[in-house]
Coordinates of C-alpha atoms and ligand atoms in Angstrom, one line a residue:
Chain A
M1 CA -4.7 -25.3 -7.8
I2 CA -4.1 -22.3 -10.0
T3 CA -4.0 -22.9 -13.7
F4 CA -2.8 -20.5 -16.4
D5 CA -4.2 -21.5 -19.7
R6 CA -2.4 -19.7 -22.6
V7 CA -2.5 -16.4 -20.8
S8 CA -1.3 -13.3 -22.6
K9 CA -1.0 -9.7 -21.7
R10 CA -0.2 -7.1 -24.4
Y11 CA 0.3 -3.4 -24.1
G12 CA -0.1 -2.1 -27.6
R13 CA 2.6 -3.9 -29.5
V14 CA 4.6 -4.8 -26.4
T15 CA 3.9 -8.4 -25.1
A16 CA 4.4 -8.4 -21.4
V17 CA 3.3 -12.1 -21.0
G18 CA 2.9 -14.4 -24.0
E19 CA 0.7 -17.5 -24.0
L20 CA 1.8 -18.6 -20.5
S21 CA 0.5 -22.0 -19.4
L22 CA 1.4 -23.1 -15.9
E23 CA -0.1 -25.1 -13.1
V24 CA 0.5 -24.2 -9.5
A25 CA -0.3 -27.2 -7.2
S26 CA -2.2 -26.6 -4.0
G27 CA 0.0 -26.3 -0.9
E28 CA 3.2 -25.6 -2.9
I29 CA 5.4 -22.5 -3.2
V30 CA 5.9 -21.7 -6.8
V31 CA 8.5 -19.0 -7.5
L32 CA 8.2 -16.9 -10.7
A33 CA 11.8 -15.9 -11.4
G34 CA 13.5 -14.1 -14.2
P35 CA 15.3 -10.9 -15.0
S36 CA 13.7 -7.5 -14.5
G37 CA 10.8 -6.7 -17.0
C38 CA 10.3 -10.4 -18.0
G39 CA 6.6 -10.3 -16.9
K40 CA 6.7 -11.7 -13.4
T41 CA 4.5 -9.0 -11.8
T42 CA 2.1 -9.0 -14.7
S43 CA 1.7 -12.8 -14.4
L44 CA 1.2 -12.6 -10.7
T45 CA -1.3 -9.7 -10.7
M46 CA -3.4 -11.4 -13.3
I47 CA -4.2 -14.0 -10.7
N48 CA -6.0 -11.4 -8.4
R49 CA -7.1 -9.5 -11.5
L50 CA -5.3 -6.2 -10.6
I51 CA -4.3 -6.8 -14.3
E52 CA -6.8 -8.4 -16.7
P53 CA -5.3 -10.8 -19.3
T54 CA -5.6 -9.8 -22.9
S55 CA -6.4 -13.4 -23.8
G56 CA -6.4 -16.8 -22.2
A57 CA -7.8 -17.8 -18.8
I58 CA -6.7 -18.3 -15.2
S59 CA -8.7 -20.7 -13.1
I60 CA -8.6 -21.5 -9.4
D61 CA -9.6 -25.1 -8.5
G62 CA -11.2 -25.3 -12.0
R63 CA -13.2 -22.0 -11.7
D64 CA -12.4 -19.4 -14.2
T65 CA -11.5 -16.3 -12.2
A66 CA -12.9 -14.0 -14.9
T67 CA -16.4 -15.2 -13.9
M68 CA -15.9 -14.4 -10.2
D69 CA -16.8 -11.2 -8.4
V70 CA -13.5 -9.4 -8.5
N71 CA -13.5 -8.1 -4.9
A72 CA -14.6 -11.4 -3.5
L73 CA -11.8 -13.0 -5.5
R74 CA -9.2 -10.6 -4.0
R75 CA -10.5 -11.0 -0.5
S76 CA -9.9 -14.7 -0.9
I77 CA -6.3 -14.2 -2.0
G78 CA -3.5 -12.7 0.2
Y79 CA -1.4 -10.1 -1.5
V80 CA 2.1 -8.9 -0.4
I81 CA 4.2 -6.4 -2.3
Q82 CA 7.7 -5.2 -1.9
Q83 CA 6.7 -1.6 -0.8
V84 CA 4.4 -3.3 1.7
G85 CA 1.8 -0.5 1.3
L86 CA 0.6 -0.5 4.9
F87 CA -2.0 2.1 5.7
P88 CA 0.1 4.8 7.4
H89 CA -2.9 6.3 9.2
Q90 CA -3.9 3.0 10.8
T91 CA -2.3 1.0 13.6
V92 CA -0.7 -2.3 13.0
A93 CA -3.9 -4.0 14.4
E94 CA -6.2 -2.0 12.2
N95 CA -4.0 -2.8 9.1
I96 CA -4.2 -6.5 9.9
A97 CA -8.0 -6.3 10.5
T98 CA -8.6 -4.9 6.9
V99 CA -9.9 -8.0 5.1
P100 CA -11.7 -9.5 8.1
R101 CA -13.5 -6.2 8.5
L102 CA -14.3 -6.1 4.8
A103 CA -15.7 -9.6 5.2
R104 CA -17.8 -8.2 8.2
W105 CA -16.4 -10.4 10.9
S106 CA -17.6 -9.7 14.4
R107 CA -15.5 -7.3 16.4
R108 CA -14.4 -10.1 18.8
R109 CA -13.5 -12.4 16.1
V110 CA -11.4 -9.7 14.4
A111 CA -9.6 -8.9 17.6
G112 CA -8.8 -12.6 18.2
R113 CA -7.5 -13.0 14.6
V114 CA -5.3 -10.0 14.8
E115 CA -3.6 -11.3 18.0
E116 CA -3.2 -14.7 16.5
L117 CA -1.6 -13.3 13.3
L118 CA 0.8 -11.1 15.2
E119 CA 2.0 -14.1 17.3
L120 CA 2.3 -16.1 14.1
V121 CA 4.7 -13.6 12.4
G122 CA 6.7 -13.1 15.6
L123 CA 5.5 -9.7 16.7
P124 CA 4.2 -9.7 20.3
P125 CA 0.7 -8.1 20.2
G126 CA 1.2 -6.2 23.4
D127 CA 4.2 -4.4 22.0
Y128 CA 3.1 -4.0 18.4
A129 CA -0.7 -3.9 18.0
Q130 CA -1.1 -0.2 18.6
R131 CA 2.0 1.0 16.8
L132 CA 1.8 3.0 13.5
P133 CA 3.6 1.7 10.5
A134 CA 6.1 4.6 10.8
E135 CA 7.2 3.2 14.1
L136 CA 8.4 -0.1 12.6
S137 CA 11.6 -1.3 11.0
G138 CA 11.6 -2.5 7.4
G139 CA 11.6 -6.1 8.5
E140 CA 8.8 -5.6 11.0
R141 CA 6.8 -3.7 8.4
Q142 CA 7.1 -6.6 6.0
R143 CA 6.0 -9.1 8.7
V144 CA 2.9 -6.9 9.3
G145 CA 2.3 -7.0 5.5
V146 CA 2.4 -10.8 5.6
A147 CA 0.1 -10.9 8.6
R148 CA -2.4 -8.5 6.9
A149 CA -2.3 -10.7 3.8
L150 CA -3.2 -13.7 5.9
G151 CA -6.1 -11.8 7.5
A152 CA -9.1 -13.8 6.5
D153 CA -7.0 -17.1 6.2
P154 CA -6.9 -17.2 2.3
D155 CA -5.9 -20.4 0.6
I156 CA -3.7 -18.5 -1.8
L157 CA -0.9 -16.0 -1.1
L158 CA 0.7 -13.8 -3.8
M159 CA 4.0 -12.3 -2.9
D160 CA 5.8 -9.8 -5.3
E161 CA 9.4 -9.4 -4.3
P162 CA 8.3 -9.2 -0.7
F163 CA 11.9 -9.1 0.7
G164 CA 13.5 -7.2 -2.1
A165 CA 14.0 -4.0 -0.2
I166 CA 15.2 -5.7 3.0
D167 CA 18.9 -6.0 3.9
P168 CA 20.5 -9.4 3.2
V169 CA 20.7 -10.6 6.8
V170 CA 17.1 -9.9 7.7
R171 CA 16.1 -11.1 4.3
V172 CA 17.4 -14.6 5.0
R173 CA 15.6 -14.6 8.3
L174 CA 12.3 -13.6 6.7
Q175 CA 12.8 -16.3 4.1
N176 CA 13.3 -18.9 6.8
E177 CA 10.3 -17.6 8.7
L178 CA 8.2 -17.9 5.5
L179 CA 9.3 -21.5 5.1
R180 CA 8.5 -22.2 8.8
L181 CA 5.0 -20.6 8.4
Q182 CA 4.4 -22.6 5.3
K183 CA 5.1 -25.8 7.2
V184 CA 2.1 -24.9 9.4
L185 CA -0.2 -23.1 7.0
H186 CA 0.1 -25.2 3.7
K187 CA -0.9 -22.2 1.6
T188 CA -0.6 -22.1 -2.2
I189 CA 2.0 -19.4 -2.6
V190 CA 3.1 -17.7 -5.8
F191 CA 6.3 -15.8 -5.0
V192 CA 8.0 -13.4 -7.4
T193 CA 11.7 -12.7 -7.3
H194 CA 14.5 -11.7 -9.6
D195 CA 17.0 -13.3 -7.2
I196 CA 17.8 -16.9 -8.2
D197 CA 19.3 -17.8 -4.9
E198 CA 16.0 -16.7 -3.2
A199 CA 14.1 -18.6 -5.8
V200 CA 15.8 -22.0 -5.2
R201 CA 15.8 -21.5 -1.5
I202 CA 12.1 -20.7 -1.2
G203 CA 10.5 -22.6 -4.1
D204 CA 9.0 -26.1 -4.2
R205 CA 9.1 -25.3 -7.9
V206 CA 10.6 -22.5 -9.9
A207 CA 9.1 -21.1 -13.1
L208 CA 11.9 -19.3 -14.9
L209 CA 10.6 -16.6 -17.3
S210 CA 12.5 -14.7 -20.1
Q211 CA 11.6 -11.4 -21.7
G212 CA 7.9 -11.3 -22.9
G213 CA 6.8 -13.8 -20.2
V214 CA 8.1 -16.8 -22.0
L215 CA 8.3 -19.9 -19.7
E216 CA 11.9 -21.2 -20.1
Q217 CA 11.7 -24.0 -17.5
Y218 CA 9.4 -25.1 -14.8
A219 CA 11.0 -27.5 -12.4
R220 CA 12.0 -28.3 -8.8
P221 CA 15.1 -26.3 -7.8
V222 CA 17.3 -29.4 -7.6
E223 CA 16.3 -30.3 -11.2
L224 CA 16.7 -26.8 -12.4
L225 CA 20.2 -26.5 -11.1
A226 CA 21.2 -29.9 -12.4
H227 CA 19.6 -29.8 -15.8
P228 CA 19.0 -26.3 -17.1
A229 CA 16.8 -26.6 -20.2
S230 CA 18.5 -23.8 -22.2
A231 CA 21.5 -21.6 -22.4
F232 CA 19.3 -18.8 -21.0
V233 CA 18.4 -20.8 -17.9
A234 CA 22.1 -21.8 -17.4
E235 CA 23.2 -18.2 -17.7
F236 CA 20.5 -17.0 -15.3
L237 CA 21.4 -19.7 -12.8
G238 CA 25.0 -18.4 -12.8
E239 CA 28.3 -19.9 -11.8
G240 CA 28.8 -22.9 -9.6
R241 CA 25.3 -24.3 -9.8
M242 CA 26.3 -27.9 -8.9
V243 CA 28.0 -26.7 -5.7
R244 CA 25.1 -24.4 -4.8
R245 CA 22.7 -27.3 -5.4
L246 CA 24.4 -29.2 -2.6
A247 CA 22.8 -26.7 -0.2
L248 CA 19.4 -28.1 -1.2
L249 CA 20.3 -31.8 -0.6
R250 CA 20.3 -33.4 2.8
V251 CA 23.0 -35.7 4.2
R252 CA 20.4 -38.3 5.3
D253 CA 19.5 -38.7 1.6
A254 CA 23.0 -39.6 0.6
R255 CA 24.3 -43.2 0.6
L256 CA 26.5 -43.4 3.7
A257 CA 29.5 -45.8 4.1
Q258 CA 29.8 -47.9 7.2
P259 CA 32.8 -47.0 9.5
N260 CA 35.9 -49.2 8.7
G261 CA 38.3 -50.7 11.2
S262 CA 40.2 -47.5 11.8
G263 CA 37.5 -46.0 14.0
L264 CA 35.1 -43.0 13.5
P265 CA 36.4 -39.8 12.0
T266 CA 36.6 -37.1 14.7
V267 CA 34.7 -34.4 12.7
S268 CA 31.0 -35.0 12.4
V269 CA 27.9 -33.5 10.7
R270 CA 24.2 -33.9 11.6
A271 CA 22.0 -36.0 9.3
D272 CA 19.7 -33.0 8.5
A273 CA 22.7 -30.8 7.5
S274 CA 23.0 -30.0 3.8
L275 CA 25.5 -31.8 1.6
R276 CA 27.2 -28.4 1.2
D277 CA 27.9 -28.3 4.9
A278 CA 29.0 -31.9 4.7
L279 CA 31.4 -31.1 1.9
D280 CA 32.8 -28.2 3.9
A281 CA 33.4 -30.6 6.8
I282 CA 35.0 -33.2 4.6
L283 CA 37.4 -30.5 3.2
R284 CA 38.3 -29.6 6.8
A285 CA 38.7 -33.1 8.1
D286 CA 42.1 -34.8 8.0
G287 CA 41.1 -38.1 6.4
G288 CA 38.5 -36.7 3.9
R289 CA 35.8 -38.5 5.8
V290 CA 33.3 -37.3 8.5
T291 CA 30.9 -39.0 10.8
V292 CA 27.1 -38.6 10.3
R293 CA 25.1 -38.4 13.5
D294 CA 21.4 -38.1 14.2
V295 CA 21.5 -36.6 17.7
D296 CA 23.6 -39.2 19.4
T297 CA 23.2 -42.1 17.0
V298 CA 26.0 -42.7 14.5
L299 CA 24.4 -43.3 11.1
G300 CA 27.6 -43.8 9.2
V301 CA 30.4 -42.0 7.4
I302 CA 30.3 -39.7 4.4
D303 CA 33.1 -38.8 2.0
S304 CA 33.5 -36.8 -1.2
E305 CA 32.6 -39.8 -3.3
S306 CA 29.2 -40.3 -1.5
I307 CA 28.5 -36.6 -2.1
R308 CA 29.4 -36.9 -5.8
E309 CA 27.1 -39.9 -6.1
A310 CA 24.2 -38.2 -4.2
S311 CA 24.4 -35.1 -6.4
R312 CA 24.0 -37.0 -9.7
Chain B
M1 CA -13.0 57.8 21.7
S2 CA -11.4 54.4 22.1
I3 CA -12.2 51.7 19.7
I4 CA -13.3 49.3 22.5
T5 CA -15.9 51.8 23.8
Y6 CA -17.1 52.4 20.4
I7 CA -17.7 48.7 19.7
V8 CA -19.4 48.3 23.1
D9 CA -21.6 51.4 22.6
N10 CA -22.7 50.3 19.1
W11 CA -23.1 46.5 19.9
G12 CA -26.8 46.9 19.2
T13 CA -26.0 47.2 15.5
L14 CA -22.6 45.4 15.4
G15 CA -23.8 42.3 17.2
P16 CA -26.3 41.2 14.5
Q17 CA -23.8 42.1 11.8
V18 CA -21.2 39.8 13.4
T19 CA -23.8 37.0 13.5
T20 CA -24.8 37.6 9.8
H21 CA -21.1 37.7 8.8
I22 CA -20.5 34.3 10.5
E23 CA -23.6 32.8 8.9
I24 CA -22.6 33.9 5.4
V25 CA -19.1 32.5 5.9
A26 CA -20.4 29.2 7.4
M27 CA -23.0 28.7 4.7
S28 CA -20.6 29.4 1.8
M29 CA -17.8 27.3 3.3
A30 CA -20.1 24.4 4.0
A31 CA -21.3 24.4 0.4
A32 CA -17.8 25.0 -1.0
A33 CA -16.3 22.2 1.1
L34 CA -18.9 19.7 -0.3
I35 CA -18.7 20.8 -3.9
G36 CA -15.0 21.3 -3.8
L37 CA -14.4 17.9 -2.3
I38 CA -16.4 16.2 -5.0
L39 CA -14.8 18.2 -7.8
G40 CA -11.4 17.5 -6.2
V41 CA -11.9 13.8 -6.2
F42 CA -12.7 13.9 -9.9
A43 CA -9.7 16.2 -10.6
A44 CA -7.5 13.6 -8.9
R45 CA -8.9 10.9 -11.2
S46 CA -8.7 12.7 -14.5
E47 CA -5.9 14.9 -15.8
R48 CA -8.2 16.6 -18.3
F49 CA -10.9 17.4 -15.7
S50 CA -8.2 18.6 -13.4
T51 CA -6.9 21.1 -16.0
L52 CA -10.4 22.3 -16.8
I53 CA -11.7 22.7 -13.2
L54 CA -8.5 24.4 -12.0
G55 CA -8.6 26.7 -15.0
V56 CA -12.2 27.7 -14.3
T57 CA -11.8 28.1 -10.5
S58 CA -8.6 30.2 -10.8
T59 CA -10.2 32.4 -13.4
L60 CA -13.1 33.0 -11.0
L61 CA -10.7 34.2 -8.4
T62 CA -9.5 37.0 -10.8
V63 CA -12.9 38.5 -11.0
P64 CA -13.1 41.5 -8.6
S65 CA -15.4 40.7 -5.8
F66 CA -17.7 43.8 -6.0
A67 CA -18.2 43.0 -9.8
L68 CA -19.0 39.4 -9.1
F69 CA -21.4 40.2 -6.3
G70 CA -22.9 42.9 -8.5
L71 CA -23.4 40.5 -11.4
L72 CA -24.8 37.8 -9.2
S73 CA -27.3 40.2 -7.5
I74 CA -28.9 40.9 -10.9
W75 CA -29.9 37.3 -10.9
A76 CA -30.1 36.4 -7.2
G77 CA -31.4 39.7 -5.9
L78 CA -29.8 42.0 -3.3
G79 CA -28.9 40.8 0.2
N80 CA -27.0 37.7 1.4
P81 CA -27.8 35.2 -1.5
P82 CA -25.5 36.8 -4.2
V83 CA -22.7 37.1 -1.6
I84 CA -23.0 33.4 -0.5
I85 CA -22.9 32.2 -4.1
G86 CA -20.0 34.4 -4.9
L87 CA -18.0 33.3 -1.9
I88 CA -18.7 29.6 -2.8
L89 CA -17.1 30.3 -6.2
Y90 CA -14.1 32.0 -4.7
A91 CA -13.6 29.2 -2.1
L92 CA -13.6 26.4 -4.7
L93 CA -10.0 26.8 -6.0
P94 CA -8.1 26.1 -2.7
V95 CA -10.5 23.2 -1.8
V96 CA -10.4 21.6 -5.2
R97 CA -6.7 22.0 -5.6
N98 CA -5.8 20.7 -2.2
T99 CA -8.2 17.8 -2.4
S100 CA -6.8 16.7 -5.7
T101 CA -3.1 17.1 -4.8
G102 CA -3.8 15.4 -1.4
I103 CA -5.3 12.3 -3.1
R104 CA -2.6 12.2 -5.8
A105 CA 0.1 12.3 -3.1
V106 CA -1.1 9.0 -1.6
D107 CA 1.6 6.4 -2.1
P108 CA 0.5 4.2 -5.1
A109 CA 1.7 1.1 -3.2
V110 CA -0.9 1.9 -0.5
T111 CA -3.8 2.1 -2.9
E112 CA -2.6 -0.9 -4.7
A113 CA -2.5 -2.9 -1.5
A114 CA -6.0 -1.6 -0.7
R115 CA -7.4 -2.7 -4.1
G116 CA -5.5 -6.0 -3.9
M117 CA -7.2 -6.8 -0.6
G118 CA -10.6 -6.4 -2.3
M119 CA -11.7 -2.9 -1.4
R120 CA -14.2 -1.4 -3.8
P121 CA -13.2 2.0 -5.4
S122 CA -15.5 3.8 -3.0
Q123 CA -13.9 2.0 0.0
V124 CA -10.4 2.9 -1.2
L125 CA -11.6 6.5 -1.4
A126 CA -13.3 6.6 1.9
R127 CA -11.0 4.5 4.0
V128 CA -7.6 5.2 2.5
E129 CA -7.4 8.2 0.1
L130 CA -9.5 10.8 1.9
P131 CA -8.1 10.0 5.4
L132 CA -4.6 10.3 4.0
A133 CA -5.5 13.5 2.1
A134 CA -7.3 15.0 5.1
P135 CA -4.5 17.3 6.3
A136 CA -4.1 18.7 2.7
I137 CA -7.9 19.1 2.4
L138 CA -8.0 20.9 5.7
G139 CA -5.2 23.2 4.6
G140 CA -7.3 24.1 1.5
L141 CA -10.3 24.8 3.7
R142 CA -8.3 27.0 6.0
Q143 CA -7.0 29.1 3.1
A144 CA -10.5 29.4 1.7
T145 CA -12.1 30.3 5.0
V146 CA -9.6 33.1 5.8
M147 CA -10.1 34.5 2.3
V148 CA -13.9 34.2 2.5
V149 CA -14.1 35.9 5.9
A150 CA -12.3 38.9 4.4
I151 CA -14.1 39.1 1.1
A152 CA -17.5 38.8 2.7
T153 CA -17.2 42.4 3.8
V154 CA -17.5 43.5 0.2
G155 CA -20.9 41.8 0.2
A156 CA -22.1 45.0 2.0
T157 CA -22.1 46.7 -1.5
V158 CA -25.0 44.4 -2.6
G159 CA -26.9 44.8 0.6
A160 CA -25.6 42.0 2.9
D161 CA -26.0 43.2 6.4
D162 CA -22.6 41.9 7.6
L163 CA -19.4 43.5 9.0
G164 CA -18.9 45.2 5.6
Q165 CA -21.7 47.6 6.6
P166 CA -19.9 49.7 9.3
I167 CA -16.9 50.0 7.0
L168 CA -19.0 50.9 4.0
E169 CA -20.9 53.5 6.0
A170 CA -17.7 55.1 7.4
L171 CA -16.1 55.3 3.9
G172 CA -19.3 56.7 2.4
R173 CA -19.6 59.6 4.8
S174 CA -17.4 62.7 5.0
S175 CA -17.8 62.5 8.8
G176 CA -16.7 58.8 8.8
T177 CA -13.8 58.1 11.2
L178 CA -11.0 55.6 11.5
V179 CA -12.7 54.2 14.6
Q180 CA -15.8 53.4 12.6
V181 CA -13.8 51.5 10.0
L182 CA -11.9 49.6 12.7
A183 CA -15.2 48.7 14.3
G184 CA -15.8 46.5 11.2
V185 CA -12.3 45.4 10.5
I186 CA -11.4 44.2 14.0
P187 CA -14.3 41.8 14.4
V188 CA -13.6 40.5 10.8
A189 CA -10.0 39.8 11.8
A190 CA -11.1 38.2 15.0
I191 CA -13.5 35.8 13.1
G192 CA -10.7 35.0 10.6
L193 CA -8.2 34.2 13.4
V194 CA -10.6 32.1 15.4
A195 CA -11.8 30.1 12.3
D196 CA -8.2 29.5 11.2
G197 CA -7.2 28.4 14.7
V198 CA -10.1 26.0 15.0
L199 CA -9.4 24.5 11.5
A200 CA -5.6 24.3 12.3
G201 CA -6.6 22.2 15.4
V202 CA -8.7 19.9 13.4
Q203 CA -5.9 19.6 10.8
R204 CA -3.5 18.6 13.6
V205 CA -5.8 15.9 14.9
L206 CA -6.4 14.5 11.4
S207 CA -2.7 14.5 10.7
R208 CA -2.2 11.6 13.1
G209 CA -0.3 9.1 11.1
A210 CA -1.1 10.6 7.7
A211 CA 1.8 13.1 8.1
R212 CA 4.0 10.9 10.2
G213 CA 3.4 8.0 8.0
A214 CA 5.1 9.2 4.9
V215 CA 6.7 5.7 4.8
G216 CA 4.8 2.5 5.2
Ligands
LIG401 N1 1.0 -0.5 -17.9 C1 2.0 -0.9 -18.7 N2 2.1 -0.3 -20.0 C2 3.0 -0.7 -20.9 N3 3.9 -1.6 -20.6 C3 3.9 -2.2 -19.4 C4 2.9 -1.9 -18.4 N4 3.2 -2.7 -17.3 C5 4.2 -3.5 -17.6 N5 4.7 -3.2 -18.9 C6 5.8 -3.9 -19.6 O1 5.6 -5.3 -19.5 C7 6.8 -5.9 -19.2 C8 6.7 -6.8 -18.0 O2 6.5 -6.0 -16.8 P1 6.5 -6.6 -15.4 O3 5.5 -7.7 -15.3 O4 6.3 -5.5 -14.4 O5 8.0 -7.2 -15.2 P2 8.8 -7.8 -14.0 O6 7.8 -7.8 -12.8 O7 9.2 -9.2 -14.4 O8 9.9 -6.9 -13.7 C9 7.9 -4.9 -19.1 O9 8.6 -4.8 -20.3 C10 7.1 -3.6 -18.9 O10 7.8 -2.5 -19.4
LIG402 MG1 8.0 -6.8 -10.9

């Protein structure tokens, strides 16, 4: 668990982050979101002490980070940035080996770890290990960046707009890959973005900051979208938040109706589809009702009323 | 008399002068590389030091070489020592300047990633900044070497027994001939070309990735 206790960072008279208190639970993805210049990067990099707080304390599992050896702290925390910052004079394998080598792992253990990580991020080692960063696409480079950050299997991963410079199609793919990785890895991830759609898709919780690092709301995405705590939050969330929220809810969690005498609707959705997809199907279906299936089993029928109920 | 025959006939004197010339250049460049590298790293870190050291080293370059060698010989005596010291001073500017600009040109994202992964400042320098600045540093060493090979001839005026001697002797005698001057000049040019070629080769090898990897 990462705990911010009234953490501030001031530059002269400018307050980048003001008295931020926040708890990041172990194994969760917490997204720091907010407009440009609101203090996201400052908050994030105070965790690995690339920036030192002016006042307040950050602790990890109860230990104040200010008391730790700064380089040991950083080696225990993965760090991914938008520009990636791969070492251009080193191969992909050498880049990924950085932290294990700093930690003086044996040559064999390092080689094994590099292969494992390349597999994990979906880059076949035979094809990619010996390439230079200049020989990779933007998306591949960011995958290597993530693999390098995971080098010595840190418990914590800090990611600063990691997919910000990637085109939208590849970005969604990388987001999904991160979620898939997290299902296996269970890291504590702090993820910075100014893109609210990315925030609600990726985050177990979203911390929404306003200018000066003021915490406006800290909630699960479904809660944030349903109940914005202030006009600032509502405005940052943007138009159509209840409809967008449907993308985060599953059909299996809605209360389904049993099929009536007139037979099953011909259009059907899967139980693990989102309510957004279900609503789309309902709007397409003739009778305003669709069948919900879990593989071959029919679970019931869903209509716009059940969606309305489920989204309350 | 052809220049080739002249050089061959006089190799008994010229041979040792070639050796001395190379020794003087090698010693001054080794020292200038070490000192210049250290000063260059500090210049990359501090704007004020950079202004100071670049000012001093470029001013040194404006001092005429026979005057500098002459002044240094008052203190260091006649022969090779004042020449070696003077050449070190001349060679500093290109080495310091290129080291500093090479390090400053490293993508800040790359050094941030290095620090973020827990590299100590010395590790960031040795494993990231210097390797990436290496082609620029080698470029500075090449410039300095070519310059020093030529200026070393002036060392003959303070008694260095290098390839400046045949030139100086020829110029000092009414019977001196163009062939005698060329007997000094041609080996100097050859040393300069060979040294430059070797360093260019090293530069190419070190550029692996560093030059190609402008992105990353
Ligand atoms: N080194 C610095 N000196 C002065 N002001 C800074 C410095 N770094 C950041 N700031 C200011 O602090 C605020 C927050 O910056 P940052 O955390 O980078 O924002 P974000 O990542 O949310 O875009 C900004 O207003 C920025 O101008
Ligand atoms: Mg930022």
